GROMACS .gro file of C-alpha atoms in nm:
model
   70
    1UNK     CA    1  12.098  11.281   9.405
    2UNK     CA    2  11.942  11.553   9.638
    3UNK     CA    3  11.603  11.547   9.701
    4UNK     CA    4  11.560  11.851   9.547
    5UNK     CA    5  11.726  11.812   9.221
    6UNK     CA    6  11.495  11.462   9.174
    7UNK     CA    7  11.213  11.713   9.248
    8UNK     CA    8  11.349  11.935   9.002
    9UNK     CA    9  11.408  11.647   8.725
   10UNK     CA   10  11.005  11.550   8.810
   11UNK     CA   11  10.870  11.884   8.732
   12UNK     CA   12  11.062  11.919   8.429
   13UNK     CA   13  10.965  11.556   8.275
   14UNK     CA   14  10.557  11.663   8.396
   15UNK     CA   15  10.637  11.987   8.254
   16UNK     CA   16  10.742  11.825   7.936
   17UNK     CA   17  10.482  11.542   7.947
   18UNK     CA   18  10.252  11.803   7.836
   19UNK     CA   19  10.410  11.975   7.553
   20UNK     CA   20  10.769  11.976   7.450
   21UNK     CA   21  10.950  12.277   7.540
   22UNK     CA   22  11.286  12.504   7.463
   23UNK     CA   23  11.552  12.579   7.711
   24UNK     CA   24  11.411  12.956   7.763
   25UNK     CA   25  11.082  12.841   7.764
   26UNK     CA   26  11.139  12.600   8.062
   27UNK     CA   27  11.384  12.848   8.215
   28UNK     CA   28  11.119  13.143   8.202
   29UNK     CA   29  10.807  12.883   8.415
   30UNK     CA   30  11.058  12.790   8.590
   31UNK     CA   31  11.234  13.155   8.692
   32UNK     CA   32  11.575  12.975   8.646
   33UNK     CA   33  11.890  13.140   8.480
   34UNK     CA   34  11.887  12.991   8.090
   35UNK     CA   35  12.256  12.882   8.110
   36UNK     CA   36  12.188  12.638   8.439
   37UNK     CA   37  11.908  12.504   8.307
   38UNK     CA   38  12.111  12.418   7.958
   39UNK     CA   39  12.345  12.233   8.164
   40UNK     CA   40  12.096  12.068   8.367
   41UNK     CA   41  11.872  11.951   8.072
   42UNK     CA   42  12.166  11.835   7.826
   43UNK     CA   43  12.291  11.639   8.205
   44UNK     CA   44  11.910  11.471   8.184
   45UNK     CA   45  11.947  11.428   7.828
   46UNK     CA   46  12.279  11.204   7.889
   47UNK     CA   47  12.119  10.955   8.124
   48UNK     CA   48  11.876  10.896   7.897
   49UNK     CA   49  11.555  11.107   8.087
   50UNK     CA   50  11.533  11.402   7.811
   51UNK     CA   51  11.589  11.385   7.419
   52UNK     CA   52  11.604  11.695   7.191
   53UNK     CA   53  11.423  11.764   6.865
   54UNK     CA   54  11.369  11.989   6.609
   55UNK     CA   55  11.074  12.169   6.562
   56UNK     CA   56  11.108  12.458   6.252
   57UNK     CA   57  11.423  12.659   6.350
   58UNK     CA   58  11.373  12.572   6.721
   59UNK     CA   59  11.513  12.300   6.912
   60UNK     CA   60  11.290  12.157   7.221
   61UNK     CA   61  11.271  11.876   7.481
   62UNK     CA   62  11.065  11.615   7.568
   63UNK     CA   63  11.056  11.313   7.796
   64UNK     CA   64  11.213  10.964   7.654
   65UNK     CA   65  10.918  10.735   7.599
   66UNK     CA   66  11.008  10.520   7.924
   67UNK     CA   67  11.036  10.828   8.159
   68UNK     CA   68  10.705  10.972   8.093
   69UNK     CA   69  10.539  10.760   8.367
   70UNK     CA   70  10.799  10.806   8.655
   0.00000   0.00000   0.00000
């Protein structure tokens, strides 16, 4: 992987550390088009690095227990 994609998958896990977030919320702090970022977080979210919840009517991310300390 590209050094800067692993530096992309690190600021989204700290991002997500913190508080569990949507796709549009992520794609907004991160000034990244909504429909990448989908395909980039559901990519995490097959190896394991991501899971998705839901939170009311919204559905967020957040860190698999054994990523959170990468």
């Amino acid at each position: 992987m590209g050094e800067s994609l692993q530096s992309l998958e690190q600021k989204i896990i700290a991002m997500l550390v913190k508080e569990p977030q949507s796709v549009s919320e992520l794609a907004r702090k991160l000034d990244m088009r909504r429909d990448f970022l989908a395909g980039y977080l559901e990519s995490m979210k097959d190896r394991m690095l991501l899971r998705l919840i839901t939170i009311g009517k919204s559905h967020v991310y957040l860190p698999e227990e054994d990523v959170k300390n990468v």
